[in-house]
Tab-separated table of C-alpha atoms and ligand atoms in Angstrom:
chain	number	residue	atom	x	y	z
A	1	MET	CA	0.025	0.044	0.054
A	2	ARG	CA	1.078	3.493	-0.805
A	3	VAL	CA	0.193	6.631	1.149
A	4	PHE	CA	0.807	10.319	0.191
A	5	VAL	CA	1.004	13.092	2.870
A	6	ALA	CA	0.938	16.756	2.221
A	7	GLY	CA	-0.612	19.941	3.469
A	8	VAL	CA	-1.171	23.634	3.264
A	9	ALA	CA	-2.593	25.427	6.301
A	10	THR	CA	-3.315	28.763	7.807
A	11	GLU	CA	-6.343	30.542	9.311
A	12	VAL	CA	-7.691	33.500	7.448
A	13	ASN	CA	-9.478	36.533	9.132
A	14	THR	CA	-10.996	38.080	6.067
A	15	PHE	CA	-11.318	41.412	7.937
A	16	SER	CA	-7.519	41.486	8.569
A	17	PRO	CA	-5.230	43.867	6.714
A	18	ILE	CA	-2.343	41.406	6.972
A	19	PHE	CA	-2.391	39.824	3.631
A	20	ILE	CA	-0.699	36.301	3.277
A	21	GLY	CA	1.789	35.732	0.424
A	22	LEU	CA	4.330	32.986	-0.344
A	23	GLU	CA	6.993	34.846	1.634
A	24	ASN	CA	4.848	34.325	4.848
A	25	PHE	CA	4.581	30.547	4.245
A	26	LYS	CA	8.349	30.424	3.525
A	27	ALA	CA	9.200	32.376	6.783
A	28	THR	CA	7.170	30.258	8.996
A	29	MET	CA	7.189	26.608	7.865
A	30	TYR	CA	7.730	25.518	4.226
A	31	ALA	CA	8.893	21.933	4.188
A	32	ARG	CA	9.385	20.298	0.876
A	33	PRO	CA	9.384	16.452	0.618
A	34	GLY	CA	11.579	14.993	3.274
A	35	GLU	CA	12.475	18.370	4.888
A	36	HIS	CA	10.022	18.357	7.778
A	37	ASP	CA	11.730	17.597	11.037
A	38	ASP	CA	10.418	15.017	13.526
A	39	ARG	CA	8.531	17.436	15.750
A	40	PRO	CA	4.896	17.462	15.127
A	41	THR	CA	3.407	20.897	14.623
A	42	LEU	CA	-0.377	21.870	15.082
A	43	THR	CA	-1.185	20.961	11.586
A	44	SER	CA	1.608	18.633	10.450
A	45	SER	CA	1.402	15.938	13.094
A	46	PRO	CA	-0.296	13.379	10.571
A	47	LEU	CA	3.005	13.361	8.707
A	48	ILE	CA	5.076	12.336	11.876
A	49	HIS	CA	2.632	9.553	12.555
A	50	ALA	CA	2.633	8.392	8.927
A	51	ARG	CA	6.417	8.344	9.037
A	52	ARG	CA	6.379	5.987	12.179
A	53	ARG	CA	3.886	3.579	10.624
A	54	ALA	CA	5.594	3.550	7.382
A	55	ALA	CA	8.983	2.781	9.231
A	56	ALA	CA	7.145	-0.127	10.878
A	57	GLY	CA	6.437	-1.604	7.409
A	58	GLU	CA	2.770	-0.878	7.269
A	59	PHE	CA	2.867	1.173	3.937
A	60	GLU	CA	5.171	2.952	1.657
A	61	LEU	CA	5.096	6.764	2.324
A	62	VAL	CA	5.428	9.409	-0.278
A	63	GLU	CA	5.904	12.785	1.216
A	64	GLY	CA	4.666	15.986	-0.366
A	65	THR	CA	5.095	19.587	0.603
A	66	ILE	CA	3.817	20.626	4.037
A	67	THR	CA	3.461	24.230	4.752
A	68	TRP	CA	1.897	26.483	7.359
A	69	THR	CA	1.937	30.133	8.223
A	70	ASP	CA	0.563	32.165	11.066
A	71	PRO	CA	-3.029	33.452	10.811
A	72	GLY	CA	-3.567	36.703	8.790
A	73	GLY	CA	-5.836	38.100	6.158
A	74	LEU	CA	-6.628	36.906	2.678
A	75	ILE	CA	-4.232	34.539	0.902
A	76	ASN	CA	-2.894	35.994	-2.242
A	77	ARG	CA	-4.469	34.124	-5.098
A	78	SER	CA	-1.196	32.966	-6.934
A	79	THR	CA	0.242	31.963	-3.603
A	80	TYR	CA	-2.556	29.553	-2.961
A	81	GLU	CA	-2.573	28.206	-6.563
A	82	THR	CA	1.234	27.769	-6.495
A	83	ILE	CA	1.212	25.707	-3.277
A	84	ARG	CA	-1.880	23.712	-4.398
A	85	ASP	CA	-0.407	22.930	-7.820
A	86	GLU	CA	2.943	21.968	-6.249
A	87	ILE	CA	1.167	19.433	-3.914
A	88	LEU	CA	-1.033	18.172	-6.782
A	89	GLY	CA	1.995	17.649	-9.062
A	90	GLN	CA	3.781	15.568	-6.311
A	91	LEU	CA	0.574	13.576	-5.910
A	92	ARG	CA	0.354	12.853	-9.651
A	93	ALA	CA	3.931	11.718	-9.528
A	94	ALA	CA	3.231	9.467	-6.588
A	95	MET	CA	0.342	7.640	-8.176
A	96	PRO	CA	-1.033	5.029	-7.701
A	97	VAL	CA	-1.815	5.657	-4.073
A	98	ASP	CA	-4.218	3.891	-1.614
A	99	GLY	CA	-4.445	6.762	0.862
A	100	VAL	CA	-3.908	10.579	1.158
A	101	ALA	CA	-3.362	12.219	4.508
A	102	LEU	CA	-3.802	15.964	4.272
A	103	CYS	CA	-2.372	18.259	6.906
A	104	LEU	CA	-4.952	21.138	6.984
A	105	HIS	CA	-6.326	23.734	9.187
A	106	GLY	CA	-9.608	24.357	7.534
A	107	ALA	CA	-9.978	28.124	7.631
A	108	MET	CA	-8.131	29.344	4.579
A	109	VAL	CA	-9.697	31.876	2.257
A	110	ALA	CA	-7.732	33.006	-0.782
A	111	GLN	CA	-8.558	35.745	-3.341
A	112	GLY	CA	-11.155	34.046	-5.574
A	113	TYR	CA	-11.499	30.997	-3.347
A	114	ASP	CA	-14.015	30.996	-0.400
A	115	ASP	CA	-13.150	27.250	0.209
A	116	PRO	CA	-9.550	26.392	-0.703
A	117	GLU	CA	-9.546	23.304	1.320
A	118	GLY	CA	-12.670	22.084	-0.510
A	119	ASP	CA	-10.979	23.038	-3.735
A	120	LEU	CA	-7.815	21.073	-2.780
A	121	ILE	CA	-9.683	17.986	-1.579
A	122	ALA	CA	-11.767	17.852	-4.637
A	123	ARG	CA	-8.773	18.010	-7.007
A	124	VAL	CA	-7.064	15.300	-4.884
A	125	ARG	CA	-10.033	13.173	-5.333
A	126	GLU	CA	-10.061	13.763	-9.130
A	127	ILE	CA	-6.467	12.391	-9.151
A	128	VAL	CA	-6.719	9.495	-6.879
A	129	GLY	CA	-10.166	8.202	-7.982
A	130	PRO	CA	-13.077	7.054	-6.005
A	131	LYS	CA	-11.574	4.178	-4.195
A	132	ALA	CA	-8.435	5.752	-2.433
A	133	ILE	CA	-8.946	7.034	1.002
A	134	ILE	CA	-8.681	10.740	1.733
A	135	ALA	CA	-8.225	11.742	5.316
A	136	GLY	CA	-7.587	15.276	6.716
A	137	GLY	CA	-6.694	16.843	10.082
A	138	LEU	CA	-8.535	20.150	10.928
A	139	ASP	CA	-8.528	22.787	13.509
A	140	PRO	CA	-11.998	23.379	15.049
A	141	HIS	CA	-11.786	26.988	14.155
A	142	SER	CA	-12.531	26.160	10.577
A	143	HIS	CA	-15.391	25.895	8.010
A	144	LEU	CA	-16.695	22.448	7.393
A	145	THR	CA	-18.096	22.829	3.943
A	146	ALA	CA	-20.164	20.356	1.969
A	147	LYS	CA	-17.576	20.137	-0.780
A	148	ARG	CA	-14.940	18.937	1.887
A	149	VAL	CA	-17.326	16.331	3.263
A	150	ALA	CA	-18.434	15.153	-0.055
A	151	ASN	CA	-14.830	14.423	-1.288
A	152	ALA	CA	-13.060	13.265	1.834
A	153	ASP	CA	-13.582	9.954	3.803
A	154	ILE	CA	-12.270	10.962	7.145
A	155	LEU	CA	-11.914	14.521	8.741
A	156	VAL	CA	-10.853	14.861	12.350
A	157	ALA	CA	-10.525	18.110	14.328
A	158	PHE	CA	-8.777	18.918	17.574
A	159	LYS	CA	-11.227	18.532	20.444
A	160	GLU	CA	-9.325	20.719	22.904
A	161	PHE	CA	-9.059	24.562	22.957
A	162	PRO	CA	-6.221	25.151	23.889
A	163	HIS	CA	-5.384	22.655	21.109
A	164	THR	CA	-3.284	20.488	23.479
A	165	ASP	CA	-4.393	17.258	21.645
A	166	PHE	CA	-2.902	17.982	18.202
A	167	VAL	CA	-0.491	15.021	18.457
A	168	GLU	CA	-3.213	12.590	19.339
A	169	ARG	CA	-5.585	13.885	16.626
A	170	GLY	CA	-2.928	13.518	13.945
A	171	ALA	CA	-2.464	9.961	15.052
A	172	GLU	CA	-6.262	9.361	14.674
A	173	VAL	CA	-6.244	10.771	11.116
A	174	VAL	CA	-3.502	8.281	10.118
A	175	ASP	CA	-4.929	5.344	12.028
A	176	LEU	CA	-8.498	5.673	10.675
A	177	MET	CA	-6.960	6.026	7.018
A	178	VAL	CA	-4.927	2.862	7.559
A	179	ARG	CA	-7.823	0.727	9.050
A	180	THR	CA	-9.985	1.882	6.124
A	181	MET	CA	-7.317	0.956	3.549
A	182	ARG	CA	-7.180	-2.426	5.122
A	183	GLY	CA	-10.916	-2.852	4.892
A	184	GLU	CA	-11.333	-3.035	8.679
A	185	ILE	CA	-13.849	-0.185	8.861
A	186	ARG	CA	-16.074	1.800	6.463
A	187	PRO	CA	-16.077	5.414	7.692
A	188	ARG	CA	-19.292	7.448	7.036
A	189	MET	CA	-19.243	11.142	7.811
A	190	SER	CA	-22.555	12.760	9.070
A	191	VAL	CA	-22.805	16.500	9.775
A	192	PHE	CA	-25.374	18.551	11.847
A	193	ASP	CA	-25.298	22.225	11.119
A	194	CYS	CA	-25.737	23.957	14.516
A	195	ARG	CA	-26.689	27.139	12.738
A	196	MET	CA	-24.579	29.350	15.095
A	197	ILE	CA	-21.247	30.916	15.775
A	198	ASP	CA	-19.510	31.351	19.152
A	199	VAL	CA	-16.221	30.745	20.929
A	200	PHE	CA	-15.759	27.569	22.845
A	201	PRO	CA	-12.814	27.507	25.290
A	202	THR	CA	-12.686	23.810	26.545
A	203	SER	CA	-10.701	24.782	29.613
A	204	ARG	CA	-13.924	25.820	31.307
A	205	GLN	CA	-17.584	24.817	31.556
A	206	PRO	CA	-19.896	23.957	29.772
A	207	MET	CA	-17.597	22.968	27.042
A	208	ARG	CA	-15.183	20.911	29.366
A	209	SER	CA	-18.084	18.344	29.986
A	210	PHE	CA	-19.070	18.338	26.370
A	211	VAL	CA	-15.512	17.363	25.228
A	212	ASP	CA	-15.314	14.617	27.897
A	213	LYS	CA	-18.630	13.383	26.721
A	214	MET	CA	-17.311	13.174	23.152
A	215	PHE	CA	-14.316	11.166	24.354
A	216	ALA	CA	-16.659	8.833	26.353
A	217	ILE	CA	-18.775	8.208	23.275
A	218	GLU	CA	-15.864	7.401	21.176
A	219	ARG	CA	-14.649	4.943	23.775
A	220	ASP	CA	-17.949	3.264	24.532
A	221	ASP	CA	-19.981	3.314	21.370
A	222	PRO	CA	-18.687	0.725	18.802
A	223	LYS	CA	-20.547	2.220	15.957
A	224	VAL	CA	-18.686	5.611	16.438
A	225	LEU	CA	-15.192	5.987	14.966
A	226	SER	CA	-14.666	9.738	15.559
A	227	LEU	CA	-16.438	12.869	16.742
A	228	SER	CA	-15.430	16.399	16.054
A	229	LEU	CA	-17.055	19.664	16.947
A	230	ILE	CA	-16.239	22.234	14.383
A	231	HIS	CA	-16.419	25.475	16.359
A	232	GLY	CA	-16.401	27.576	13.197
A	233	PHE	CA	-14.454	30.857	12.715
A	234	MET	CA	-16.291	34.063	13.100
A	235	ALA	CA	-13.583	36.157	11.453
A	236	GLY	CA	-13.827	34.217	8.155
A	237	ASP	CA	-16.630	35.816	6.101
A	238	VAL	CA	-17.468	32.788	3.907
A	239	PRO	CA	-20.808	31.334	2.857
A	240	GLU	CA	-20.627	28.271	5.088
A	241	LEU	CA	-19.311	29.992	8.226
A	242	GLY	CA	-20.606	28.341	11.374
A	243	THR	CA	-20.612	25.678	14.002
A	244	ARG	CA	-21.095	21.957	12.939
A	245	MET	CA	-21.073	18.638	14.624
A	246	LEU	CA	-19.296	15.925	12.641
A	247	VAL	CA	-19.795	12.198	13.480
A	248	ILE	CA	-17.916	9.375	11.742
A	249	THR	CA	-19.567	6.041	12.141
A	250	ASP	CA	-18.564	2.607	10.997
A	251	GLY	CA	-20.782	2.277	8.001
A	252	ASP	CA	-24.014	3.705	9.539
A	253	ALA	CA	-24.737	7.142	8.193
A	254	GLY	CA	-28.272	7.114	9.569
A	255	TYR	CA	-27.051	6.492	13.206
A	256	GLY	CA	-24.494	9.148	12.620
A	257	GLU	CA	-27.002	11.647	11.526
A	258	ARG	CA	-29.142	11.120	14.575
A	259	LEU	CA	-26.126	11.345	16.907
A	260	ALA	CA	-24.807	14.354	15.198
A	261	GLU	CA	-28.151	16.120	15.609
A	262	THR	CA	-28.389	15.255	19.237
A	263	LEU	CA	-25.012	16.377	20.033
A	264	GLY	CA	-25.222	19.421	17.706
A	265	ARG	CA	-28.518	20.550	19.488
A	266	GLU	CA	-26.667	20.289	22.811
A	267	VAL	CA	-24.053	22.695	21.387
A	268	PHE	CA	-26.763	24.944	20.328
A	269	ALA	CA	-28.254	24.940	23.848
A	270	MET	CA	-24.818	26.217	25.221
A	271	ARG	CA	-24.964	29.366	22.894
A	272	GLY	CA	-23.757	32.390	24.706
A	273	LYS	CA	-22.628	30.419	27.805
A	274	SER	CA	-19.184	29.133	26.728
A	275	MET	CA	-17.175	32.375	26.775
A	276	PRO	CA	-15.500	33.640	29.907
A	277	GLU	CA	-16.459	37.047	31.297
A	278	LEU	CA	-14.517	39.858	29.419
A	279	VAL	CA	-13.817	42.972	31.363
A	280	SER	CA	-12.325	46.346	30.439
A	281	PRO	CA	-8.584	47.063	30.824
A	282	GLU	CA	-9.368	49.323	33.824
A	283	VAL	CA	-11.417	46.586	35.570
A	284	ALA	CA	-8.673	44.091	34.708
A	285	ILE	CA	-5.973	46.247	36.282
A	286	ALA	CA	-8.122	46.927	39.488
A	287	ARG	CA	-8.811	43.243	39.751
A	288	ALA	CA	-5.128	42.367	39.241
A	289	ARG	CA	-4.150	44.838	42.026
A	290	ALA	CA	-6.749	43.334	44.383
A	291	VAL	CA	-5.317	39.836	44.064
A	292	GLY	CA	-2.190	41.201	45.761
A	293	ARG	CA	0.201	38.382	44.659
A	294	GLY	CA	1.612	37.542	41.249
A	295	PRO	CA	1.687	36.635	38.599
A	296	VAL	CA	-1.798	37.835	37.543
A	297	VAL	CA	-2.367	36.947	33.883
A	298	ILE	CA	-4.358	39.376	31.754
A	299	ALA	CA	-5.373	37.949	28.405
A	300	ASP	CA	-5.780	40.405	25.600
A	301	PHE	CA	-8.567	38.111	24.221
A	302	TRP	CA	-9.222	39.645	20.849
A	303	ASP	CA	-5.874	41.030	19.947
A	304	ASN	CA	-4.610	37.557	19.289
A	305	PRO	CA	-2.458	37.218	16.195
A	306	GLY	CA	-3.603	33.642	16.241
A	307	GLY	CA	-6.850	34.908	15.014
A	308	GLY	CA	-5.314	36.840	12.197
A	309	VAL	CA	-5.196	40.269	13.639
A	310	ALA	CA	-1.891	42.218	13.629
A	311	GLY	CA	-1.328	41.750	17.325
A	312	ASP	CA	0.033	45.278	17.810
A	313	ALA	CA	-2.706	46.844	19.909
A	314	THR	CA	-1.599	49.223	22.720
A	315	VAL	CA	-4.939	49.604	24.586
A	316	ILE	CA	-3.962	47.493	27.556
A	317	LEU	CA	-0.396	48.818	27.680
A	318	ARG	CA	-1.628	52.405	27.718
A	319	ALA	CA	-4.000	51.603	30.562
A	320	LEU	CA	-1.038	49.900	32.610
A	321	ILE	CA	1.174	52.943	32.032
A	322	ASP	CA	-1.574	55.403	33.104
A	323	ALA	CA	-2.393	53.274	36.133
A	324	LYS	CA	1.410	53.189	37.053
A	325	VAL	CA	1.253	49.360	37.415
A	326	PRO	CA	4.814	48.287	38.217
A	327	ASN	CA	6.552	44.850	37.705
A	328	ALA	CA	4.548	43.956	34.673
A	329	ALA	CA	5.468	42.303	31.362
A	330	LEU	CA	3.659	42.214	28.039
A	331	ALA	CA	3.894	39.624	25.260
A	332	THR	CA	3.941	40.801	22.495
A	333	ILE	CA	3.430	43.881	20.352
A	334	TRP	CA	4.326	43.274	16.621
A	335	ASP	CA	6.416	46.024	15.303
A	336	PRO	CA	9.401	45.232	13.111
A	337	ILE	CA	10.196	48.868	12.475
A	338	ALA	CA	10.600	49.568	16.240
A	339	VAL	CA	12.556	46.348	16.711
A	340	GLY	CA	14.974	47.612	13.860
A	341	HIS	CA	15.432	50.868	15.752
A	342	CYS	CA	16.169	49.047	18.999
A	343	MET	CA	18.625	46.701	17.233
A	344	VAL	CA	20.595	49.552	15.985
A	345	ALA	CA	20.536	51.440	19.398
A	346	GLY	CA	21.735	48.419	21.242
A	347	GLU	CA	21.124	46.917	24.716
A	348	GLY	CA	21.086	49.512	27.458
A	349	ALA	CA	20.208	52.363	25.123
A	350	VAL	CA	17.660	54.864	26.139
A	351	VAL	CA	15.792	56.068	23.046
A	352	PRO	CA	12.589	57.924	22.036
A	353	LEU	CA	10.457	55.274	20.240
A	354	ARG	CA	7.090	55.160	18.529
A	355	PHE	CA	5.628	51.715	18.668
A	356	GLY	CA	2.558	49.652	18.345
A	357	ALA	CA	-0.931	50.169	16.832
A	358	LYS	CA	0.300	50.812	13.323
A	359	SER	CA	-1.501	48.179	11.277
A	360	ALA	CA	-5.324	48.384	11.775
A	361	PRO	CA	-8.005	50.641	13.282
A	362	ASN	CA	-9.649	49.962	16.711
A	363	CYS	CA	-6.203	48.999	18.240
A	364	GLY	CA	-5.313	52.159	20.280
A	365	GLU	CA	-2.780	54.663	19.107
A	366	PRO	CA	0.945	54.220	18.687
A	367	LEU	CA	2.849	54.996	21.892
A	368	ASP	CA	5.534	57.652	21.922
A	369	ALA	CA	7.906	57.248	24.835
A	370	VAL	CA	11.422	57.399	25.938
A	371	VAL	CA	12.189	53.645	26.457
A	372	THR	CA	15.171	51.592	27.748
A	373	VAL	CA	16.242	48.764	25.448
A	374	ARG	CA	16.626	45.987	28.024
A	375	ARG	CA	17.331	43.018	25.767
A	376	LEU	CA	17.760	42.137	22.045
A	377	VAL	CA	17.351	38.485	20.852
A	378	ARG	CA	17.735	37.408	17.288
A	379	ASP	CA	15.429	34.764	15.945
A	380	ALA	CA	13.538	33.998	19.199
A	381	HIS	CA	11.311	30.994	19.626
A	382	GLN	CA	8.628	30.063	22.220
A	383	THR	CA	7.011	26.563	22.394
A	384	PHE	CA	3.428	25.054	22.340
A	385	GLY	CA	3.824	21.484	23.418
A	386	THR	CA	6.160	19.762	20.905
A	387	MET	CA	5.943	22.786	18.504
A	388	ARG	CA	8.458	25.473	18.145
A	389	VAL	CA	7.070	28.762	17.370
A	390	ALA	CA	9.068	31.479	15.759
A	391	MET	CA	8.841	35.070	17.049
A	392	GLY	CA	11.507	36.518	14.832
A	393	ASP	CA	13.932	39.197	16.112
A	394	CYS	CA	12.780	40.606	19.438
A	395	ALA	CA	13.428	43.665	21.471
A	396	VAL	CA	12.602	43.826	25.051
A	397	ILE	CA	11.826	47.497	26.088
A	398	GLU	CA	10.972	49.004	29.309
A	399	VAL	CA	8.388	51.787	29.462
A	400	GLY	CA	6.970	53.021	32.666
A	401	GLY	CA	8.438	50.200	34.601
A	402	ILE	CA	6.820	47.710	32.429
A	403	GLU	CA	8.830	45.310	30.126
A	404	VAL	CA	7.334	44.925	26.704
A	405	ILE	CA	8.368	42.426	24.100
A	406	LEU	CA	8.343	43.847	20.548
A	407	ASN	CA	8.534	41.080	17.819
A	408	CYS	CA	9.108	40.784	14.104
A	409	LEU	CA	7.015	37.629	13.439
A	410	ARG	CA	3.480	37.828	14.610
A	411	SER	CA	2.832	35.011	17.119
A	412	GLN	CA	0.326	34.719	20.059
A	413	ALA	CA	1.572	34.045	23.457
A	414	PHE	CA	1.359	30.298	23.862
A	415	GLU	CA	3.467	29.250	26.916
A	416	ARG	CA	5.760	30.919	29.520
A	417	THR	CA	8.620	30.341	26.975
A	418	VAL	CA	7.401	33.552	25.189
A	419	PHE	CA	8.933	35.394	28.172
A	420	THR	CA	11.779	33.126	29.029
A	421	ALA	CA	13.026	33.162	25.397
A	422	VAL	CA	13.807	36.877	25.736
A	423	GLY	CA	15.188	36.691	29.323
A	424	ILE	CA	12.055	37.613	31.330
A	425	ASP	CA	11.238	35.489	34.289
A	426	PRO	CA	7.465	35.314	34.271
A	427	LEU	CA	7.244	34.029	37.818
A	428	ALA	CA	8.981	37.161	39.166
A	429	LYS	CA	6.273	39.455	37.692
A	430	ASP	CA	3.138	40.751	39.383
A	431	VAL	CA	1.172	41.205	36.203
A	432	LEU	CA	1.679	39.420	32.758
A	433	VAL	CA	-0.315	40.523	29.767
A	434	VAL	CA	-0.674	37.941	27.032
A	435	LYS	CA	-2.148	38.304	23.518
A	436	SER	CA	-3.985	35.196	23.176
A	437	THR	CA	-7.561	34.112	23.312
A	438	ASN	CA	-7.145	30.782	25.168
A	439	HIS	CA	-4.088	28.853	23.964
A	440	PHE	CA	-2.025	30.558	26.707
A	441	HIS	CA	-4.335	28.809	29.276
A	442	ALA	CA	-2.764	25.385	29.045
A	443	ASP	CA	0.567	26.542	30.529
A	444	PHE	CA	-0.152	29.884	32.314
A	445	ALA	CA	-2.965	28.367	34.395
A	446	LYS	CA	-0.219	26.223	36.112
A	447	PHE	CA	1.287	29.227	37.795
A	448	ALA	CA	-1.007	32.167	37.511
A	449	SER	CA	-2.565	33.435	40.721
A	450	GLU	CA	-5.499	34.583	38.691
A	451	ILE	CA	-6.508	34.757	35.036
A	452	ILE	CA	-8.382	37.740	33.755
A	453	TYR	CA	-9.893	37.871	30.345
A	454	CYS	CA	-9.897	41.372	28.896
A	455	GLN	CA	-11.715	43.088	26.042
A	456	ALA	CA	-9.612	46.024	24.767
A	457	GLY	CA	-10.437	47.985	21.670
A	458	ARG	CA	-11.992	46.069	18.740
A	459	PRO	CA	-9.232	44.527	16.687
A	460	TYR	CA	-11.319	41.474	15.772
A	461	PRO	CA	-14.799	41.023	14.388
A	462	SER	CA	-16.085	39.660	17.585
A	463	ASP	CA	-19.748	40.734	17.226
A	464	PRO	CA	-21.499	38.716	14.488
A	465	PRO	CA	-24.673	40.812	14.089
A	466	ASN	CA	-22.510	43.791	13.509
A	467	ASN	CA	-19.545	42.373	11.725
A	468	GLY	CA	-20.755	43.490	8.407
A	469	TYR	CA	-20.640	39.961	6.783
A	470	ARG	CA	-21.190	40.051	3.040
A	471	LYS	CA	-20.931	36.361	2.424
A	472	ALA	CA	-21.760	34.615	5.615
A	473	ARG	CA	-25.245	33.354	6.160
A	474	GLN	CA	-27.450	35.747	8.007
A	475	THR	CA	-29.608	32.900	9.357
A	476	ILE	CA	-27.397	31.805	12.240
A	477	TRP	CA	-27.367	32.746	15.936
A	478	PRO	CA	-26.514	35.345	17.231
A	479	ILE	CA	-27.562	37.216	14.072
A	480	VAL	CA	-31.002	35.755	14.560
A	481	GLU	CA	-32.463	34.501	17.890
A	482	ASN	CA	-33.758	31.225	16.687
A	483	PRO	CA	-32.336	30.048	13.362
A	484	PHE	CA	-34.312	26.769	13.501
A	485	ALA	CA	-37.439	28.686	13.203
A	486	GLN	CA	-36.382	30.232	9.975
B	1	ZN	ZN1	-7.836	26.819	16.475
């Protein structure tokens, strides 16, 4: 048996001004056949599992290109087509194959393509024919279009948000593909459209219990091969935006449809209840002070580069400076120009600097201050589980007693290594500000004295009724109160 593995992945916030081109993929992760190292990343973990199983003699593996870049705005059309055609050319050369595992994210949008993954999967199907098995790994912050479901056999999304289970889900993609190729199972995908869009951290109730229930059903119900809740991605203005429940049964689509509806209606009943309380910067600072012992973690919930925004908002920093909060640190503000100035000035320099809030509206104003350049680090990296996340060249500046990390590659704050990578001890700080919606929670919850979720400015389209969608359906909650009555 022969298996082909390849992938192209990012998450597109169609409202973001940060366009994505080939240079972005090349700067983040662009592994041609055989070039990917042995550390699984969020989207490439199926490759690592396929390599292990091929090495054990289960099949012959043909590697294609696997690429990923950090979330941003629309993908340049020729960039998507170039990467897609590179992968399809590799697949044609690899034929005949019995299985294809695609390392996807599922929220790409390119100029002229509302559903690039659907386009890619359909073209793969054309090449491999009806009998080969097509499996794909997805991020739950994606769009589960009918075209993808029609052309793939197996799609599996991370269950956890933070996505701490990406290695396990990659193993599941490969395992289900291999068992299907051997004729041991007959996967049938059934989907229920929950007709809603929301944000679902699984580190808190009610989603924690729902995820545990999905794991229990997978373990106990012999008809069920895999369950995935596609959360949806509200910043991607595409026709099929929304939350969907995906059930894969062993040959029983009717059973799958009933189970998908039962679970999907449970998710609909949780609408509006899954998000944490979001407070203003002023309230967040007052609460942090009241805790009295550090480190208190304040999450800049919406200015998360992991959701495609610039990640250069200054709203919380301005409030910290105005409130004279000492012994705080902030990760990160994206500002390659300011980093360049600091690199030239050198460590220890005291310089007048304009930084932050340069890329998009509703992110505060650029800050003008005399800052001290505390530390300069070339090509810094943080971690997220087994994954190494590039931050680019970084400058740590001190302004008003607050240490601020300026970076050149946009990346959300995943783990405490975002601070330690540039010489800041997060445990010694009273207040830590992180630009992240919830991925930070997996590590920071281990040592934070308190976690406060903060809404600052409006860098992200977080209010579906007022986002100004042009393509997304208007018949989903919370745009309408009861979409099932429509
Ligand atoms: Zn995600």
